[in-house]
Short mmCIF file of C-alpha atoms in Angstrom, two decimals:
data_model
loop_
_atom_site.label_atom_id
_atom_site.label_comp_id
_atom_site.label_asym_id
_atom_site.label_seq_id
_atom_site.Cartn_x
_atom_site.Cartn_y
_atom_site.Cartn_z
CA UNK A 1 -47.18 12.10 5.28
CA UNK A 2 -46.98 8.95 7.11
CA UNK A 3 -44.76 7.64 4.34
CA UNK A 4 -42.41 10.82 4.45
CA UNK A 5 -42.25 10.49 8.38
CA UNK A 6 -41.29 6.58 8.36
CA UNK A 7 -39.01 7.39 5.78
CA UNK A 8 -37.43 10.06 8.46
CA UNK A 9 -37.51 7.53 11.34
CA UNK A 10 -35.62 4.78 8.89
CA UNK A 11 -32.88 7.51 8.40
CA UNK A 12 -32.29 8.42 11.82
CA UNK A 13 -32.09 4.59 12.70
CA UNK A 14 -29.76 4.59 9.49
CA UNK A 15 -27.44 7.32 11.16
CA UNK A 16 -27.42 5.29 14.08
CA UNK A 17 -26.33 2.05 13.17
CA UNK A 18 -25.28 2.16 9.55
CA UNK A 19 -21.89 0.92 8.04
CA UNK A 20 -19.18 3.28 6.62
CA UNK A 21 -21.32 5.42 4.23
CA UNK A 22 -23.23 7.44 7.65
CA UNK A 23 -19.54 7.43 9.24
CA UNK A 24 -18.68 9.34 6.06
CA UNK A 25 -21.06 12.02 6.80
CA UNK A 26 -20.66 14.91 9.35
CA UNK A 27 -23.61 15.08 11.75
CA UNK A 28 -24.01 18.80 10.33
CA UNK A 29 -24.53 17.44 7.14
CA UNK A 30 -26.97 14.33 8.72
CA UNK A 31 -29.56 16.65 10.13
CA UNK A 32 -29.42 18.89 6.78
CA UNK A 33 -30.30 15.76 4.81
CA UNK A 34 -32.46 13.66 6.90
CA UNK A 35 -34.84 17.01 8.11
CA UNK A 36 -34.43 18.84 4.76
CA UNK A 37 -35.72 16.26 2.14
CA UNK A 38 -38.73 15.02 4.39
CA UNK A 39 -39.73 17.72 6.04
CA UNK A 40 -39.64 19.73 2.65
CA UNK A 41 -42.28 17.22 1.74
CA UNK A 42 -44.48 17.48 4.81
CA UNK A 43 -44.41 20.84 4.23
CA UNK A 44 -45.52 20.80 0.73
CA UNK A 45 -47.76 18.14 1.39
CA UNK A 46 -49.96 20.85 4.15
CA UNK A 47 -49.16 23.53 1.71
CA UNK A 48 -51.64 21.48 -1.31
CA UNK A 49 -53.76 20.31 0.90
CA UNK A 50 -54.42 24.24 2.42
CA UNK A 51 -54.34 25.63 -1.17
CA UNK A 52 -57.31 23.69 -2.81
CA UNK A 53 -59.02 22.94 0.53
CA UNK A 54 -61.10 19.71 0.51
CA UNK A 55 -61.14 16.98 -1.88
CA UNK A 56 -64.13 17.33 -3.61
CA UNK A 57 -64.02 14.39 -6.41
CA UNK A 58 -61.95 11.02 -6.70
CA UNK A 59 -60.01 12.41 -9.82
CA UNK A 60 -58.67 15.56 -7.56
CA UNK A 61 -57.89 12.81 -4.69
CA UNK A 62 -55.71 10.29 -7.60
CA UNK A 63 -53.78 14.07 -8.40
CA UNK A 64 -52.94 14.86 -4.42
CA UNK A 65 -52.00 10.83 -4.00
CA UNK A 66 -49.62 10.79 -6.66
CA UNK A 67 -48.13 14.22 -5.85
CA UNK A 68 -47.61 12.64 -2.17
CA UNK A 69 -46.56 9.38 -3.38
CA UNK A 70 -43.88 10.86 -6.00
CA UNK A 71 -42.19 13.12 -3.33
CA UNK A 72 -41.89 10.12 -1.01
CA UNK A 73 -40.77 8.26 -3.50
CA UNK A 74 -37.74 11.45 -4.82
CA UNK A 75 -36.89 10.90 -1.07
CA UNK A 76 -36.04 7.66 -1.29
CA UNK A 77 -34.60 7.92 -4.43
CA UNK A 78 -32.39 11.35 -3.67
CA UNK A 79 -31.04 9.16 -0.45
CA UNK A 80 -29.81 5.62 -2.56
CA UNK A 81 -27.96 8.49 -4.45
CA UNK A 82 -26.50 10.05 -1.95
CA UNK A 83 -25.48 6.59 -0.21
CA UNK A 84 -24.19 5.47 -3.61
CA UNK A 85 -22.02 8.62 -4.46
CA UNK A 86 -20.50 8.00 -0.73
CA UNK A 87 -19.73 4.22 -1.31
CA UNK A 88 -17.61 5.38 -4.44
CA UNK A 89 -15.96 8.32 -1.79
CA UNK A 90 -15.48 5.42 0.27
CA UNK A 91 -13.25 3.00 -2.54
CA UNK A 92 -11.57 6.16 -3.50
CA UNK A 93 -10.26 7.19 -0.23
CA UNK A 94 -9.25 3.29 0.38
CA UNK A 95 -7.79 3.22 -3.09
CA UNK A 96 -5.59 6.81 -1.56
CA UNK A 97 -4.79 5.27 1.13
CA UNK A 98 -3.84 1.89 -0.62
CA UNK A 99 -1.60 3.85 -3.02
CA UNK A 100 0.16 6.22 -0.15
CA UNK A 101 0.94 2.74 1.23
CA UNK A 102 2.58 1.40 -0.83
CA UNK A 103 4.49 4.06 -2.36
CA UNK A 104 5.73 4.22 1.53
CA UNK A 105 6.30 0.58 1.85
CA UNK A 106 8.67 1.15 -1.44
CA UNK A 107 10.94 3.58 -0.31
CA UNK A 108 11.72 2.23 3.05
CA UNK A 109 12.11 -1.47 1.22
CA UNK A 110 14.51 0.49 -1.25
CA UNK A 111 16.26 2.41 1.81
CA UNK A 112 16.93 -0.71 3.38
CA UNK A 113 18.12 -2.71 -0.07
CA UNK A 114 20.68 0.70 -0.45
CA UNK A 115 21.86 -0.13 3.51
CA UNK A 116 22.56 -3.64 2.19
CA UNK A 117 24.62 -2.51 -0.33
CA UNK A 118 26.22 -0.09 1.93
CA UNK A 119 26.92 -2.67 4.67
CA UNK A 120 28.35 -5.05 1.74
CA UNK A 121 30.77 -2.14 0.86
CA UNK A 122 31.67 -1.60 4.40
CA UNK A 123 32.23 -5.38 4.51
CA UNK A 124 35.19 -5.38 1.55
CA UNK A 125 36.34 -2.29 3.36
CA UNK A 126 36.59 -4.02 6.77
CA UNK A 127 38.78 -6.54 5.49
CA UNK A 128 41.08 -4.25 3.97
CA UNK A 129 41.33 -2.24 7.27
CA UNK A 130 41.74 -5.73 9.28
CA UNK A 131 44.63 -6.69 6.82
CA UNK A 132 46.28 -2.99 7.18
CA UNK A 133 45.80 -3.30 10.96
CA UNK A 134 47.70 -7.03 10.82
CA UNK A 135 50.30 -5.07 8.62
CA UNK A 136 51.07 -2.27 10.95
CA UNK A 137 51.35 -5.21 13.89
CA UNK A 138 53.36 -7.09 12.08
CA UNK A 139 55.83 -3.97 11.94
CA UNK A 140 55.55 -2.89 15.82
CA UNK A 141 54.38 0.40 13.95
CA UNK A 142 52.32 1.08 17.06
CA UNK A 143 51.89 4.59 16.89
CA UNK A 144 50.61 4.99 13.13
CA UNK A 145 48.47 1.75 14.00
CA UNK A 146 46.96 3.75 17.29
CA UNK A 147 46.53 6.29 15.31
CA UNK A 148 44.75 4.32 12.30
CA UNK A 149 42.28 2.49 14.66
CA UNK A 150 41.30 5.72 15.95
CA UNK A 151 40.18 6.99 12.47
CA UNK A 152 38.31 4.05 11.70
CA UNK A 153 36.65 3.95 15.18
CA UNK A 154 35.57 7.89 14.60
CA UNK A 155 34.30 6.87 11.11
CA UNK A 156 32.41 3.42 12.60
CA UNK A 157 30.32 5.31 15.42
CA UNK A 158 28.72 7.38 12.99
CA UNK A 159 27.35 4.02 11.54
CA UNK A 160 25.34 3.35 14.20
CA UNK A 161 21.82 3.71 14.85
CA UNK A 162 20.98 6.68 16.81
CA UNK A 163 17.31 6.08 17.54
CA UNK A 164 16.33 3.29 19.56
CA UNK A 165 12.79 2.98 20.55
CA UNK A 166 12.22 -0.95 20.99
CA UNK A 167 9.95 -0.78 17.90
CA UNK A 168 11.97 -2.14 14.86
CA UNK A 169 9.85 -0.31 12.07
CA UNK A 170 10.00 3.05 14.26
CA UNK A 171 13.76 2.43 14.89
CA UNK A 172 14.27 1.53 11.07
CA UNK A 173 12.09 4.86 9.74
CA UNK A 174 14.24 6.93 12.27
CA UNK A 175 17.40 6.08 11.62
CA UNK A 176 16.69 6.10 7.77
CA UNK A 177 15.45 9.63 8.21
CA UNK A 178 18.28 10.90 10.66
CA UNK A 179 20.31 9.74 8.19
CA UNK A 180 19.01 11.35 5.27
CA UNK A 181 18.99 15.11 7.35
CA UNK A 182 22.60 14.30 8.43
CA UNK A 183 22.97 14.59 4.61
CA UNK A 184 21.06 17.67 3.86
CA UNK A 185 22.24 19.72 6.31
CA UNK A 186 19.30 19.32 8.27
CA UNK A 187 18.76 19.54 12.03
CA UNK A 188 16.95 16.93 13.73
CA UNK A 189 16.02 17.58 17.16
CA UNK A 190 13.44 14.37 18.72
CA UNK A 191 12.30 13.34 21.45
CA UNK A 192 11.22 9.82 22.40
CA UNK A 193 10.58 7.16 24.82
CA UNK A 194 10.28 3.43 25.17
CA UNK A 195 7.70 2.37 22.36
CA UNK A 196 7.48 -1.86 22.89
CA UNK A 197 4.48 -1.36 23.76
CA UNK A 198 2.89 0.56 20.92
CA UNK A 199 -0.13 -1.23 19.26
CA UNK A 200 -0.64 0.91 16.03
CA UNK A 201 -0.25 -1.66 12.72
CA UNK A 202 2.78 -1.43 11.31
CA UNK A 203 1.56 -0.36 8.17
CA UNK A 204 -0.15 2.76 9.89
CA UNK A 205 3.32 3.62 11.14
CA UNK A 206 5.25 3.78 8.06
CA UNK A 207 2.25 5.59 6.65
CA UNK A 208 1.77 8.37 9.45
CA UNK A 209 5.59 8.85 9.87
CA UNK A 210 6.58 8.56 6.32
CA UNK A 211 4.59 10.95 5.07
CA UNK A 212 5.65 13.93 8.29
CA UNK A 213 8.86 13.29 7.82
CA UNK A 214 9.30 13.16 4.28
CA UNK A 215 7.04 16.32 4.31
CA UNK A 216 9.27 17.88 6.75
CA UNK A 217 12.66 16.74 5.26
CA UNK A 218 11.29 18.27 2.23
CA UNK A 219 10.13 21.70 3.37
CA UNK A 220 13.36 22.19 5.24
CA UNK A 221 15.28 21.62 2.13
CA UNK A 222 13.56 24.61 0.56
CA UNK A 223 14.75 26.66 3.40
CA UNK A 224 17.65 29.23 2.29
CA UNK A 225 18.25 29.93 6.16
CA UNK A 226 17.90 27.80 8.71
CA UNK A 227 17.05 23.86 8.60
CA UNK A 228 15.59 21.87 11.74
CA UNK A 229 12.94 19.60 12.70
CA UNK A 230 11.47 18.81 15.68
CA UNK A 231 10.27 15.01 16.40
CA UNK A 232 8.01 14.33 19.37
CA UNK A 233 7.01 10.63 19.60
CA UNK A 234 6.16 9.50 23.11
CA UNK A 235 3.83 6.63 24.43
CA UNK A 236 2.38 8.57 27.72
CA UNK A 237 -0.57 5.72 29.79
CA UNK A 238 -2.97 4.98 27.51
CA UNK A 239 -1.72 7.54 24.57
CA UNK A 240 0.54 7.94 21.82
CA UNK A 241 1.66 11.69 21.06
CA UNK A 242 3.35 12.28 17.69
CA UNK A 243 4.42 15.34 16.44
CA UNK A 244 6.74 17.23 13.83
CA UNK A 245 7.66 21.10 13.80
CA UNK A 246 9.88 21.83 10.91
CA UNK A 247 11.35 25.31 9.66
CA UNK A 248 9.28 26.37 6.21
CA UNK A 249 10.39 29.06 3.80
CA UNK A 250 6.44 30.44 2.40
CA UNK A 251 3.06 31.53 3.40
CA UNK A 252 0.42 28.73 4.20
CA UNK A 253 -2.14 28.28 2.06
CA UNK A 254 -5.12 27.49 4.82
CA UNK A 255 -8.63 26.80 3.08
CA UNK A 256 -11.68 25.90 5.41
CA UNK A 257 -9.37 24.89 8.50
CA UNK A 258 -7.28 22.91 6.71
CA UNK A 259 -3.76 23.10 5.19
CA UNK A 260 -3.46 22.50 1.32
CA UNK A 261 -0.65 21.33 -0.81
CA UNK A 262 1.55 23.80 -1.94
CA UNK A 263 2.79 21.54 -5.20
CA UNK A 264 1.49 22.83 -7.80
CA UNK A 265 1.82 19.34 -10.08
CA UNK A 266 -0.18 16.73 -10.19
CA UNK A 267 -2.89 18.20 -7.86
CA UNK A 268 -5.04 14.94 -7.24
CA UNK A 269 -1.56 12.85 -5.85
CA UNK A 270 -0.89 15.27 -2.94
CA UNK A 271 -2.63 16.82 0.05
CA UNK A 272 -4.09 13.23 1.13
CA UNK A 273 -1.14 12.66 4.15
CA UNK A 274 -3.02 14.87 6.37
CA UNK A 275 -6.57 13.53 6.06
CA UNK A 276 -4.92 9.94 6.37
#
């Protein structure tokens, strides 16, 4: 019993100040390990000891010892499991997280290659539209050339980037994503504020945003009626505030509190963005 008991004390110290394996853990699930193991033990400990009574030989005192000894000992051993099953938990929820990343990290590098292509296109165009412009000068053909600027200028403001937050990986996400509803017929309503200051990673940021937006962008798209999202990303004192509201054609599937995937392929590679 005074094993069992030490054993209990080590795990509550454990709880306390272990590494990533006790953050892993809900305290519900703590206090159902750490009292149910040991305290199983004490209890069957008192229950041998009331059910023969007194030790009567050294043989009979060996048995109750080694009973004792060998449920301490499935304590300890039942824990090491436990903390070894969460350590693997722990690389595959890095290894998620890893993945998610870089899959992210790809498609904005890929957006931004396809802008460079675009802006080289626009570039050969440009020239063109400078040489037409000298043309039209060069023939005091001042009305069709007001006219032709006007076109171009039209066509040239809807280049420009929207979203300005002071945060060039937020601005560059944003604008890729306004973009891409312009496209699909999407609404997108969003409100924001000055974000210079923001101290998230930038790696958290593509992450957290990629993944609402995309999920959003992709919901709406399923929509036969209506298509908007909301964006709220605001830094307010101390605190960040980011949200997304989108329009979705289906029922929720909602399973212990949380929301689960509704794509039915390749089960294991989705439903991770909202734990991250």
């Amino acid at each position: 019993m005074g094993k069992i008991i030490l054993f209990l004390v080590v795990l509550l110290i454990r709880k306390k100040v272990g590494g990533e394996s006790s953050d892993v853990l809900r305290s519900t699930d703590w206090l159902r390990f750490i009292f149910f193991f040991p305290v199983f033990t004490i209890f069957t400990v008192i229950a041998l000891i009331m059910t023969f009574g007194n030790i009567e030989n050294q043989k009979q005192e060996n048995v109750f010892l080694v009973i004792a000894l060998c449920l301490a000992g499935m304590n300890i051993v039942v824990f090491y499991m436990i903390n070894d099953i969460l350590k693997r938990e722990i690389k595959i929820r890095e290894n998620e997280v890893f993945q998610l990343k870089a899959r992210n990290q790809t498609d904005m590098y890929r957006s931004i290659s396809e802008n460079f292509v675009k802006q080289r296109k626009k570039t050969h165009e440009y020239k063109n539209q400078i040489m037409c412009i000298e043309s039209l000068i060069e023939m005091e053909n001042y009305d069709e050339l007001k006219d032709y600027v006007k076109s171009i200028s039209g066509n040239l403001s809807t280049e420009l980037d929207y979203i300005k937050t002071n945060n060039v990986i937020i601005d560059a996400i944003l604008n890729s994503k306004y973009k891409e509803t312009l496209d699909k017929g999407i609404v997108f309503i969003f409100q924001i504020n000055d974000l210079s200051g923001i101290k998230m990673c930038d790696e958290d940021i593509v992450v957290i945003l990629s993944n609402l937006l995309n999920n959003a962008i992709e919901a709406c798209e399923k929509c036969s009626g209506k298509k908007f999202m909301k964006m709220k990303l605001v830094k307010e004192k101390d605190n960040i505030i980011i949200s997304v509201k989108n329009t979705y054609d289906g029922k929720l599937n909602i399973k212990d509190g949380e929301i689960q995937t509704s794509k039915k392929y390749e089960m294991d590679e989705h439903g991770v963005g909202i734990k991250i």
